[in-house]
PDB file of N, CA, C and O in Angstrom:
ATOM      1  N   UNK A  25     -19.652  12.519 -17.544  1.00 51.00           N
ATOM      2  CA  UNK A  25     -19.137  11.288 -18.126  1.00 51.00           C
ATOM      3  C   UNK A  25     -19.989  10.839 -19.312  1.00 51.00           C
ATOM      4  O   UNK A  25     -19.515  10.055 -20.134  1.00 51.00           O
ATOM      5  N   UNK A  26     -21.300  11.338 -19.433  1.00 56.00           N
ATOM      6  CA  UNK A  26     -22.577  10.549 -20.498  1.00 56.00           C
ATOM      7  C   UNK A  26     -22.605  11.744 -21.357  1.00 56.00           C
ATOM      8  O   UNK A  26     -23.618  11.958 -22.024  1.00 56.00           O
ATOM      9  N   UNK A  27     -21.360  12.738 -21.424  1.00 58.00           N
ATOM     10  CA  UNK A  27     -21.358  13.835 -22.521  1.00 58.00           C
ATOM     11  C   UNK A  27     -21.213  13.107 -23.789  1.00 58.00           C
ATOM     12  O   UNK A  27     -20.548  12.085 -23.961  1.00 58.00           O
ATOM     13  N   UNK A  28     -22.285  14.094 -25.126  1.00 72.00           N
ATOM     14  CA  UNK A  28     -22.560  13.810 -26.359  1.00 72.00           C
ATOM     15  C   UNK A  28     -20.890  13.821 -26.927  1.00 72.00           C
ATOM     16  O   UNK A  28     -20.607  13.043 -27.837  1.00 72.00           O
ATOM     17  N   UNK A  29     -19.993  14.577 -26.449  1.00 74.00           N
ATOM     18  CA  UNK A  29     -18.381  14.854 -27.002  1.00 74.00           C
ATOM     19  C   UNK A  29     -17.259  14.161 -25.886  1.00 74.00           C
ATOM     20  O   UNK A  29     -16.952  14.566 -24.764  1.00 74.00           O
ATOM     21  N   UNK A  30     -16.741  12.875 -26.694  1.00 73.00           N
ATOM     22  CA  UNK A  30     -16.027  12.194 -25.581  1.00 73.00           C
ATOM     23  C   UNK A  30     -14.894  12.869 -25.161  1.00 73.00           C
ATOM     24  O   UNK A  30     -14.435  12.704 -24.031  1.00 73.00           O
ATOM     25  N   UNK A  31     -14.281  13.808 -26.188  1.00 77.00           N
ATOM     26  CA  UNK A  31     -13.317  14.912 -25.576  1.00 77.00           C
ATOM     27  C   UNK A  31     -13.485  15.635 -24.697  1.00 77.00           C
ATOM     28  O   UNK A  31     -12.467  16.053 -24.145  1.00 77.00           O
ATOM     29  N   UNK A  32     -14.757  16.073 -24.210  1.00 80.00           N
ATOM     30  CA  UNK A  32     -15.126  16.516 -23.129  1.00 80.00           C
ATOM     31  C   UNK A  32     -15.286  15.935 -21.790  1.00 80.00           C
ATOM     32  O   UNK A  32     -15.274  16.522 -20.708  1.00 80.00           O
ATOM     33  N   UNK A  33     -15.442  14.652 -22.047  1.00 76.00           N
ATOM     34  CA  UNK A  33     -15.175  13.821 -20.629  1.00 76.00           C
ATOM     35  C   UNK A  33     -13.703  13.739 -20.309  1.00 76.00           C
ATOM     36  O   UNK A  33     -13.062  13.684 -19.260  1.00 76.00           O
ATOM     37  N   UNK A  34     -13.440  13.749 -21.421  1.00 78.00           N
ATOM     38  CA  UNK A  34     -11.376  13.405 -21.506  1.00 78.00           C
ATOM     39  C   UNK A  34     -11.043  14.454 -20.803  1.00 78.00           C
ATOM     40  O   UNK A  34     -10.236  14.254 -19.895  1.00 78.00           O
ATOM     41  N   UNK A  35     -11.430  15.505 -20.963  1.00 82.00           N
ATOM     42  CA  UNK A  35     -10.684  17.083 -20.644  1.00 82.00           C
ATOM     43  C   UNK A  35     -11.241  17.062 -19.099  1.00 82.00           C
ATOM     44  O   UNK A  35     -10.488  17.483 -18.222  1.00 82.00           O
ATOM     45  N   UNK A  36     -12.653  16.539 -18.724  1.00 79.00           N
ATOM     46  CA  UNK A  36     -12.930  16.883 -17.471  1.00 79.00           C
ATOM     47  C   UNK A  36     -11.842  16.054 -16.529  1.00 79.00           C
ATOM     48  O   UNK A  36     -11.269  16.610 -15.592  1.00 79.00           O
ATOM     49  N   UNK A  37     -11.586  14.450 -16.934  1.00 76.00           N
ATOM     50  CA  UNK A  37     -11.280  13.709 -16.377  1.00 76.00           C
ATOM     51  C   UNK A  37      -9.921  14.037 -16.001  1.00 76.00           C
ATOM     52  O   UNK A  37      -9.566  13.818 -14.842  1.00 76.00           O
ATOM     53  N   UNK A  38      -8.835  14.715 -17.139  1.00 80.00           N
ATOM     54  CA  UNK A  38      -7.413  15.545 -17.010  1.00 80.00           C
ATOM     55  C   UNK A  38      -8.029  16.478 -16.008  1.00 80.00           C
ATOM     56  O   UNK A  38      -7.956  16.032 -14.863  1.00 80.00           O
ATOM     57  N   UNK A  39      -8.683  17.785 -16.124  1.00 83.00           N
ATOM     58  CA  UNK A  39      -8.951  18.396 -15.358  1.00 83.00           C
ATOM     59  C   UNK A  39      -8.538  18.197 -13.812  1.00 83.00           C
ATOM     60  O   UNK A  39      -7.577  18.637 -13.180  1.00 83.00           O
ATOM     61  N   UNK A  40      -9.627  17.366 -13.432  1.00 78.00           N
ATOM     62  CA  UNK A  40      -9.052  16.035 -12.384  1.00 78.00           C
ATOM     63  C   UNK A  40      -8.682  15.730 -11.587  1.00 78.00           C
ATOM     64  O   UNK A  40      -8.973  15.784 -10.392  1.00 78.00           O
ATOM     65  N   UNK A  41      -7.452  15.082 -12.547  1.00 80.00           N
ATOM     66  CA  UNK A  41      -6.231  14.594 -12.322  1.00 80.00           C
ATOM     67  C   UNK A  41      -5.548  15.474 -12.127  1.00 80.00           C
ATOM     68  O   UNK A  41      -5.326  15.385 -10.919  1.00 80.00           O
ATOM     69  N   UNK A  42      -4.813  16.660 -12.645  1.00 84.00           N
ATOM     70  CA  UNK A  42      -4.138  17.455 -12.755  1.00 84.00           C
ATOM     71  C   UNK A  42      -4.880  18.088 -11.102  1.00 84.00           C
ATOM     72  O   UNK A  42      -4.441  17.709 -10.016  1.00 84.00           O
ATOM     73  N   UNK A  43      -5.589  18.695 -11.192  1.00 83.00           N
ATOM     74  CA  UNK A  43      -6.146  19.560 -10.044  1.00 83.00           C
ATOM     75  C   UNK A  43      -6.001  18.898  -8.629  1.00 83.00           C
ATOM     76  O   UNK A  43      -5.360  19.257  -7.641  1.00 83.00           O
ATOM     77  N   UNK A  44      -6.779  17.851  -8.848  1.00 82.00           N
ATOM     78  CA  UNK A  44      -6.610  17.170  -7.497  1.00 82.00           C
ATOM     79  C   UNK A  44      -6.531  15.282  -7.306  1.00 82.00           C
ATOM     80  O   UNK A  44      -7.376  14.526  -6.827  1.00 82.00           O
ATOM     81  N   UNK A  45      -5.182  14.982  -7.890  1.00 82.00           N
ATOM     82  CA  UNK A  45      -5.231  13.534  -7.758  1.00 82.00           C
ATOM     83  C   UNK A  45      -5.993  12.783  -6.840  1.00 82.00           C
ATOM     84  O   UNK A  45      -6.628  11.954  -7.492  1.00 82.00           O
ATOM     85  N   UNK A  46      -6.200  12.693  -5.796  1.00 87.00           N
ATOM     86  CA  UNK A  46      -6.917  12.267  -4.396  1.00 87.00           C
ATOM     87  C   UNK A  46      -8.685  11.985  -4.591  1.00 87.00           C
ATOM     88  O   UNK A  46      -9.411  11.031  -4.312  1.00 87.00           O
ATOM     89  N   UNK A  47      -8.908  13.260  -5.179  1.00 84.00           N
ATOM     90  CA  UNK A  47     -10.230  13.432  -5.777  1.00 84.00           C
ATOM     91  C   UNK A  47     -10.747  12.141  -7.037  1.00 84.00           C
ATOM     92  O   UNK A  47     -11.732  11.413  -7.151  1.00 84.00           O
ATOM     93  N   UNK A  48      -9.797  12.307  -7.635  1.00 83.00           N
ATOM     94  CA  UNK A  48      -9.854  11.408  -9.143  1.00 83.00           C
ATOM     95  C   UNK A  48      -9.789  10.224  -8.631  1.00 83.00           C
ATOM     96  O   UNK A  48     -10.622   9.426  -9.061  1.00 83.00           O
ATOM     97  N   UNK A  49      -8.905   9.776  -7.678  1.00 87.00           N
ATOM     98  CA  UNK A  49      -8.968   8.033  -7.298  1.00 87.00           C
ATOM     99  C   UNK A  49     -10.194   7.976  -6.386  1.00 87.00           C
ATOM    100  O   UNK A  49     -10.772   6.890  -6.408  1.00 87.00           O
ATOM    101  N   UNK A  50     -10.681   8.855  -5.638  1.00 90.00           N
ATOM    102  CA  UNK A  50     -11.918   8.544  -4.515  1.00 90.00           C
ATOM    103  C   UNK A  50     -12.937   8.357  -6.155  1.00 90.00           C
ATOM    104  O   UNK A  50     -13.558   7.294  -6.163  1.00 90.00           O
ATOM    105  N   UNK A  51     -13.120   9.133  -7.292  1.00 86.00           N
ATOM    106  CA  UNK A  51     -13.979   8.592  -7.618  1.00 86.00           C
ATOM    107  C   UNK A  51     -13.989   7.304  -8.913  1.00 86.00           C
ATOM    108  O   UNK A  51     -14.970   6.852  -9.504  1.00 86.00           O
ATOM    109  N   UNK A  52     -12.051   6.821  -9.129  1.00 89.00           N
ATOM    110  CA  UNK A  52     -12.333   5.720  -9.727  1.00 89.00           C
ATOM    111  C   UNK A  52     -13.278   4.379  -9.098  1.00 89.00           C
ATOM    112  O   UNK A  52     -13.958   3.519  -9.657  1.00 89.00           O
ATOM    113  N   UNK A  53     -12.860   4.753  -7.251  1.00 94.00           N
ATOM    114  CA  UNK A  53     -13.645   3.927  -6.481  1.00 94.00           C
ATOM    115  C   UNK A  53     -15.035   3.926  -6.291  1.00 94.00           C
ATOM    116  O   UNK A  53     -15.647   2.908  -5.966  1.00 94.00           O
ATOM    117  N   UNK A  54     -15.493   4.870  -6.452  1.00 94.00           N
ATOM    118  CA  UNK A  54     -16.852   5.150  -6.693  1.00 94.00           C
ATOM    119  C   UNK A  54     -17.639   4.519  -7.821  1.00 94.00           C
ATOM    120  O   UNK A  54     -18.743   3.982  -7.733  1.00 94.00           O
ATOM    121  N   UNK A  55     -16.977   4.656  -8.767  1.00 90.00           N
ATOM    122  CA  UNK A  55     -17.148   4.046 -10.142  1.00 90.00           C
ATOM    123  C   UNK A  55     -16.845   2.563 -10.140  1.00 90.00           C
ATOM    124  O   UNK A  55     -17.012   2.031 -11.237  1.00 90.00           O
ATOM    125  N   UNK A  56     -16.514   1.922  -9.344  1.00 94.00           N
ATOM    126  CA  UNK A  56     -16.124   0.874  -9.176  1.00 94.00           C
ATOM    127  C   UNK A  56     -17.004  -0.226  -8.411  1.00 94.00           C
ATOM    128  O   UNK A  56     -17.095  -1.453  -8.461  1.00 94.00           O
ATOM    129  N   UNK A  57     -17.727   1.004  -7.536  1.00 96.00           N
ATOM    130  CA  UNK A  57     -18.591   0.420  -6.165  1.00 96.00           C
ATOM    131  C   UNK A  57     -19.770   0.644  -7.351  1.00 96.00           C
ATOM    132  O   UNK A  57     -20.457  -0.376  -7.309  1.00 96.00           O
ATOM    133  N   UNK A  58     -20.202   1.390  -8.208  1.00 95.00           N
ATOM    134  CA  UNK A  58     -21.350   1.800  -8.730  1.00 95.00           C
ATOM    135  C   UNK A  58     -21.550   0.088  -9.512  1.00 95.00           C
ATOM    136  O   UNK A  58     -22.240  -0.869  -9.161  1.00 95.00           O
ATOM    137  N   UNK A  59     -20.619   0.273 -10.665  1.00 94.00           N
ATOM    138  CA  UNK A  59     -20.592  -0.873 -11.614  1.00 94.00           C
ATOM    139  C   UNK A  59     -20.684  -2.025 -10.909  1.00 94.00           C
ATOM    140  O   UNK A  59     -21.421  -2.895 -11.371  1.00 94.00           O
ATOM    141  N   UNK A  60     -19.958  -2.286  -9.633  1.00 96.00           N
ATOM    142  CA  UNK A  60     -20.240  -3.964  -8.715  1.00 96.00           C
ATOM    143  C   UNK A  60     -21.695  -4.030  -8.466  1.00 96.00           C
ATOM    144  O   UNK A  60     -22.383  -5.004  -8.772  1.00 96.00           O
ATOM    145  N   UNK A  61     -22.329  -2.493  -7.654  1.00 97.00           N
ATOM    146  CA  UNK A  61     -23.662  -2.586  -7.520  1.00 97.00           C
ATOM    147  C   UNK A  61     -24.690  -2.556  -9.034  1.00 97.00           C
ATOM    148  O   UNK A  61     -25.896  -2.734  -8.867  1.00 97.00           O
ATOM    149  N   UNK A  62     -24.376  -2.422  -9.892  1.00 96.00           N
ATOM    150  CA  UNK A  62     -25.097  -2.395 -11.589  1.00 96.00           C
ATOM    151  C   UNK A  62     -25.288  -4.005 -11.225  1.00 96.00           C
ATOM    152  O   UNK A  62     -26.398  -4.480 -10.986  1.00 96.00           O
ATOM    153  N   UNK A  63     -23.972  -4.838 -11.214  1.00 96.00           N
ATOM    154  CA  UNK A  63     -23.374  -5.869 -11.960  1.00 96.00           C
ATOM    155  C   UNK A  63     -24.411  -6.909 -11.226  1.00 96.00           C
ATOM    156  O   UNK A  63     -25.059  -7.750 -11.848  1.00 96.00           O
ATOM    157  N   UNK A  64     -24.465  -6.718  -9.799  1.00 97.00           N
ATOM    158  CA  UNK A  64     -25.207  -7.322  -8.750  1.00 97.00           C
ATOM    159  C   UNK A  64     -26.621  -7.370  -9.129  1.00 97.00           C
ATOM    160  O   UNK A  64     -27.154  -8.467  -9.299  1.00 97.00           O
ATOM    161  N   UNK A  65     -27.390  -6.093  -9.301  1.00 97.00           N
ATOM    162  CA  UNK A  65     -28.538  -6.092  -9.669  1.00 97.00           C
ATOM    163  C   UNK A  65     -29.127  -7.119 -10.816  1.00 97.00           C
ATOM    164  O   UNK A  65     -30.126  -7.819 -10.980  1.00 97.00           O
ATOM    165  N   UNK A  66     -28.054  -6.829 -11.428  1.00 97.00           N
ATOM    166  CA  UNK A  66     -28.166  -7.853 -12.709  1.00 97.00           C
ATOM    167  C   UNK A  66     -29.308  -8.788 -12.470  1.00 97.00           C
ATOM    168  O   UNK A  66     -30.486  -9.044 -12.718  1.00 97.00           O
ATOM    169  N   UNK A  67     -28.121  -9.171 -11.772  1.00 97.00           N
ATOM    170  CA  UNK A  67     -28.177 -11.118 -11.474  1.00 97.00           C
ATOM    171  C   UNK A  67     -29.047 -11.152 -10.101  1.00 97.00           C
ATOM    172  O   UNK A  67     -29.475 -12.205  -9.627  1.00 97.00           O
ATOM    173  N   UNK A  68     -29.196 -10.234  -9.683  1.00 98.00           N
ATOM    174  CA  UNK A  68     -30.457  -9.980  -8.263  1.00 98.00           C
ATOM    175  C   UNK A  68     -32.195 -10.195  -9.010  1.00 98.00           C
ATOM    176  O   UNK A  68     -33.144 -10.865  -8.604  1.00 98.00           O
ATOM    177  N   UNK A  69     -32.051  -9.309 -10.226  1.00 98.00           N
ATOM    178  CA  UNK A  69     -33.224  -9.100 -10.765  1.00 98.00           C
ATOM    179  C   UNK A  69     -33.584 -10.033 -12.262  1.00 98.00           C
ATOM    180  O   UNK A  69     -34.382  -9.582 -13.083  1.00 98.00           O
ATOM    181  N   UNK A  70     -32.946 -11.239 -12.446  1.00 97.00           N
ATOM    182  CA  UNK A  70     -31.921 -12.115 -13.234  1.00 97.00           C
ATOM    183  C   UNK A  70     -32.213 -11.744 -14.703  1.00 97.00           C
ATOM    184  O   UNK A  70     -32.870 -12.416 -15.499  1.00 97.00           O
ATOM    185  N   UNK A  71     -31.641 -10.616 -14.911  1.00 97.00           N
ATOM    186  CA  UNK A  71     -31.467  -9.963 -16.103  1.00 97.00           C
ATOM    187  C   UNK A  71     -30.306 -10.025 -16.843  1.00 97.00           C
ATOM    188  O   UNK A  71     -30.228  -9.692 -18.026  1.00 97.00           O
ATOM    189  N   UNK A  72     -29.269 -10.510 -16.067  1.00 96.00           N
ATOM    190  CA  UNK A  72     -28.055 -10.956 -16.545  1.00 96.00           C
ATOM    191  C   UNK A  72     -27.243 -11.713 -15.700  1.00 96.00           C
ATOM    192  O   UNK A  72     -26.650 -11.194 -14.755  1.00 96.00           O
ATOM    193  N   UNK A  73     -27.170 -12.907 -15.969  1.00 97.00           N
ATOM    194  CA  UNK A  73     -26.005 -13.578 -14.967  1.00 97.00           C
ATOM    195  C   UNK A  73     -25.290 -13.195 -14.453  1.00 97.00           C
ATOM    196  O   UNK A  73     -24.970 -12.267 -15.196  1.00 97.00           O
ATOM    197  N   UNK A  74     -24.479 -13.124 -13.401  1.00 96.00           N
ATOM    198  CA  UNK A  74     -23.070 -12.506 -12.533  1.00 96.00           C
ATOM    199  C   UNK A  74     -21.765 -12.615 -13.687  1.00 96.00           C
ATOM    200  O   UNK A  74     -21.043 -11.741 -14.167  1.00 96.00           O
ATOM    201  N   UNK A  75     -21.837 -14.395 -13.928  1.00 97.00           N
ATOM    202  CA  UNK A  75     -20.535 -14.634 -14.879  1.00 97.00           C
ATOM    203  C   UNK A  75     -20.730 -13.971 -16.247  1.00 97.00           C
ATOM    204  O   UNK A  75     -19.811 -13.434 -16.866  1.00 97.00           O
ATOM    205  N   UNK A  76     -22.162 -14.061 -16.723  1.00 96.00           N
ATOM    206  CA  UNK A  76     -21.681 -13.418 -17.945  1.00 96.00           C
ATOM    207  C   UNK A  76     -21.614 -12.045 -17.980  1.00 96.00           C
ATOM    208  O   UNK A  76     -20.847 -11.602 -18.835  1.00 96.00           O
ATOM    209  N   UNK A  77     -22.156 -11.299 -17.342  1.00 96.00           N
ATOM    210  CA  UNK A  77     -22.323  -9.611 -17.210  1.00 96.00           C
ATOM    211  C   UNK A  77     -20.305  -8.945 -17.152  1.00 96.00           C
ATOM    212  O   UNK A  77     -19.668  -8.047 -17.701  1.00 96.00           O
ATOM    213  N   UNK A  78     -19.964 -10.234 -15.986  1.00 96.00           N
ATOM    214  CA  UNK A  78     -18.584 -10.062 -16.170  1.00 96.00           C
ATOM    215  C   UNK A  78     -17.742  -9.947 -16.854  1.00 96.00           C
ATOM    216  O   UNK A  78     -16.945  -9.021 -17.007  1.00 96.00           O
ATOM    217  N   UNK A  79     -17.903 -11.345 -17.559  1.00 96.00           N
ATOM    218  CA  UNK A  79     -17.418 -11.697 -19.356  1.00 96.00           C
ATOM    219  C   UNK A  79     -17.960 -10.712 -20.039  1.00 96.00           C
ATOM    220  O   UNK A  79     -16.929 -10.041 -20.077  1.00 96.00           O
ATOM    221  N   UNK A  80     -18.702 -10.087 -20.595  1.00 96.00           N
ATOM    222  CA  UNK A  80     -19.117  -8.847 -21.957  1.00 96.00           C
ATOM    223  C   UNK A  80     -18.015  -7.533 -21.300  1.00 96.00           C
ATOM    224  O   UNK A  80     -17.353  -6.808 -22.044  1.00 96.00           O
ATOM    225  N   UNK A  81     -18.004  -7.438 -19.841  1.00 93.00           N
ATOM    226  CA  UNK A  81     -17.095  -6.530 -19.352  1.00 93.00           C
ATOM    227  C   UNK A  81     -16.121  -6.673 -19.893  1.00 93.00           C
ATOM    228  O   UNK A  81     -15.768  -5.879 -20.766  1.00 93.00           O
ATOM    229  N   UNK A  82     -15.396  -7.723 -19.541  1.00 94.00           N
ATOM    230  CA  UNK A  82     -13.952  -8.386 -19.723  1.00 94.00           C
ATOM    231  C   UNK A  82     -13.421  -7.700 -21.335  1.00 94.00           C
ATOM    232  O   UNK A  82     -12.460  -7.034 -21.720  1.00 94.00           O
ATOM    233  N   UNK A  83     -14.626  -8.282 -21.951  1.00 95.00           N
ATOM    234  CA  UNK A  83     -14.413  -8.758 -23.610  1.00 95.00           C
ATOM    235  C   UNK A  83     -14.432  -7.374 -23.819  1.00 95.00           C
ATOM    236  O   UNK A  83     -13.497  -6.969 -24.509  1.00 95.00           O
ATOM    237  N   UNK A  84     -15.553  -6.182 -23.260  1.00 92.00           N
ATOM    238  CA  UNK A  84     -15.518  -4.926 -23.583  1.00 92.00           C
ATOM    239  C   UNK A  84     -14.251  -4.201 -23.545  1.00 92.00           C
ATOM    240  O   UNK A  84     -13.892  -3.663 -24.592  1.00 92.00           O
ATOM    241  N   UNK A  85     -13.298  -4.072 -22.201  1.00 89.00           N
ATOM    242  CA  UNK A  85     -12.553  -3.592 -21.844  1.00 89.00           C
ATOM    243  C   UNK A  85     -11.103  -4.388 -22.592  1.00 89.00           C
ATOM    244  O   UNK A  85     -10.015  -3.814 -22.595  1.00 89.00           O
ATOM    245  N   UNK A  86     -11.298  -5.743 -23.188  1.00 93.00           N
ATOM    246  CA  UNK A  86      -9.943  -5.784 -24.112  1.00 93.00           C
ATOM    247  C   UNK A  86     -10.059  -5.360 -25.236  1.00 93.00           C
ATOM    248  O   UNK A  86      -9.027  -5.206 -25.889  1.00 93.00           O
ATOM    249  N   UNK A  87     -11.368  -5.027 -25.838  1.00 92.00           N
ATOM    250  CA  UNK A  87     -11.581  -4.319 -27.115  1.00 92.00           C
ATOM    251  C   UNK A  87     -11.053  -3.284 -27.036  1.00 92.00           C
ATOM    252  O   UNK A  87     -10.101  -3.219 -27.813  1.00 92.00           O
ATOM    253  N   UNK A  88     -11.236  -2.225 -26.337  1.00 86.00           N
ATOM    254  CA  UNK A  88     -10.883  -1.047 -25.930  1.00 86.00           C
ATOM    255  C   UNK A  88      -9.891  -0.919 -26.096  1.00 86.00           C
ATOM    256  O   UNK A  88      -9.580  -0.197 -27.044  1.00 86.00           O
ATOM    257  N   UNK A  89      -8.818  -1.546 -25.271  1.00 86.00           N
ATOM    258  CA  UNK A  89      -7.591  -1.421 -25.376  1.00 86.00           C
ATOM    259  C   UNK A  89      -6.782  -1.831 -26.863  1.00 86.00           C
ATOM    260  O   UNK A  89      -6.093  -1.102 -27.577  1.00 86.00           O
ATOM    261  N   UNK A  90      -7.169  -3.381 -27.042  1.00 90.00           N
ATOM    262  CA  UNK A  90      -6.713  -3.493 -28.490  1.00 90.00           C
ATOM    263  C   UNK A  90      -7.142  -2.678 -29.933  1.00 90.00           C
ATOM    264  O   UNK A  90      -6.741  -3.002 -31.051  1.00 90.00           O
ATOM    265  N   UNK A  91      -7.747  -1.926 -29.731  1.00 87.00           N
ATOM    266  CA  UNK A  91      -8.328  -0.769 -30.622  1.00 87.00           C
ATOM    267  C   UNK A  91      -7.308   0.792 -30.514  1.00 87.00           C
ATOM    268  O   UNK A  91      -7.282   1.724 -31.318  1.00 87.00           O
ATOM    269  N   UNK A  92      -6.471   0.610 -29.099  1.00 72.00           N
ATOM    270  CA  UNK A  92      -5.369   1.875 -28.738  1.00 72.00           C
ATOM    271  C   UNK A  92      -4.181   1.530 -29.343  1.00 72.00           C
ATOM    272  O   UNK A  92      -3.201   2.270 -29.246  1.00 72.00           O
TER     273      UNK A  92
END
């Protein structure tokens, strides 16, 4: 996923999907449990608030999209 060529994450991530759907959602959840536990630490170790760590997410992930 932290490959220098984002086409290469793209292709692993099809890979996947295609190969084994089941696989690909166990690890959107994974990725999901990882980032809650990032997000937690944050604000455990108060390096970043809960609400705002959320918000830069938020704001990150509509950039993203409005950039497609």
């Amino acid at each position: 996923m932290r490959a220098d060529d984002p086409g290469q994450a793209a292709e692993l991530l099809g890979n996947l999907i295609a190969g084994d759907h089941d696989a690909f959602l166990d690890l959107i959840v994974e990725l999901g449990g990882y980032a809650a536990t990032c997000v937690s630490l944050l604000a455990v170790f108060e390096i970043s608030p809960l609400e705002g760590t959320l918000a830069e997410l938020e704001e990150t992930v509509q950039q993203f999209f409005a950039s497609k």
